[in-house]
């Protein structure tokens, strides 16, 4: 049967609140967050460099990369046989900085929240 596709062809408009929740869910997966942090740290990384650093199956890493590109967090450029990933929008770095500031002020509550 397999896993469902990362991208669905449905173009049904969604309420803004649902779209915002999807932005947070995009970064709410630890591996996707790791990918963005690695690329911010290095400026750009090839697909193979990311696979080596992530220590997860290639198929899973590819799925996360596809999601991040599709949702506008990353860009991908083909250089010969290599795929190079970069942060698509510098606001992603600011987004993470703001999240870390929020976390530093709310870490105990977030740590103990059982609804997450």
PDB file of C-alpha atoms in Angstrom, residues 24 27 33 37 91-107 110:
ATOM      1  CA  UNK A  24       3.770  25.449  12.565  1.00  0.00           C
ATOM      2  CA  UNK A  27       8.452  22.991  11.592  1.00  0.00           C
ATOM      3  CA  UNK A  33      13.538  21.495  11.992  1.00  0.00           C
ATOM      4  CA  UNK A  37      18.900  24.434  11.149  1.00  0.00           C
ATOM      5  CA  UNK A  91      12.506  35.105   7.610  1.00  0.00           C
ATOM      6  CA  UNK A  92      12.787  31.389   8.418  1.00  0.00           C
ATOM      7  CA  UNK A  93      15.892  32.167  10.469  1.00  0.00           C
ATOM      8  CA  UNK A  94      14.050  34.987  12.255  1.00  0.00           C
ATOM      9  CA  UNK A  95      11.105  32.640  12.826  1.00  0.00           C
ATOM     10  CA  UNK A  96      13.407  30.174  14.599  1.00  0.00           C
ATOM     11  CA  UNK A  97      15.061  32.955  16.602  1.00  0.00           C
ATOM     12  CA  UNK A  98      11.653  34.160  17.827  1.00  0.00           C
ATOM     13  CA  UNK A  99      10.634  30.591  18.689  1.00  0.00           C
ATOM     14  CA  UNK A 100      13.825  30.139  20.744  1.00  0.00           C
ATOM     15  CA  UNK A 101      13.166  33.387  22.599  1.00  0.00           C
ATOM     16  CA  UNK A 102       9.626  32.243  23.330  1.00  0.00           C
ATOM     17  CA  UNK A 103      10.944  28.853  24.452  1.00  0.00           C
ATOM     18  CA  UNK A 104      13.519  30.396  26.789  1.00  0.00           C
ATOM     19  CA  UNK A 105      10.702  32.200  28.589  1.00  0.00           C
ATOM     20  CA  UNK A 106       8.301  29.229  28.651  1.00  0.00           C
ATOM     21  CA  UNK A 107      10.505  26.141  28.733  1.00  0.00           C
ATOM     22  CA  UNK A 110       6.280  23.534  27.373  1.00  0.00           C
TER      23      UNK A 110
END
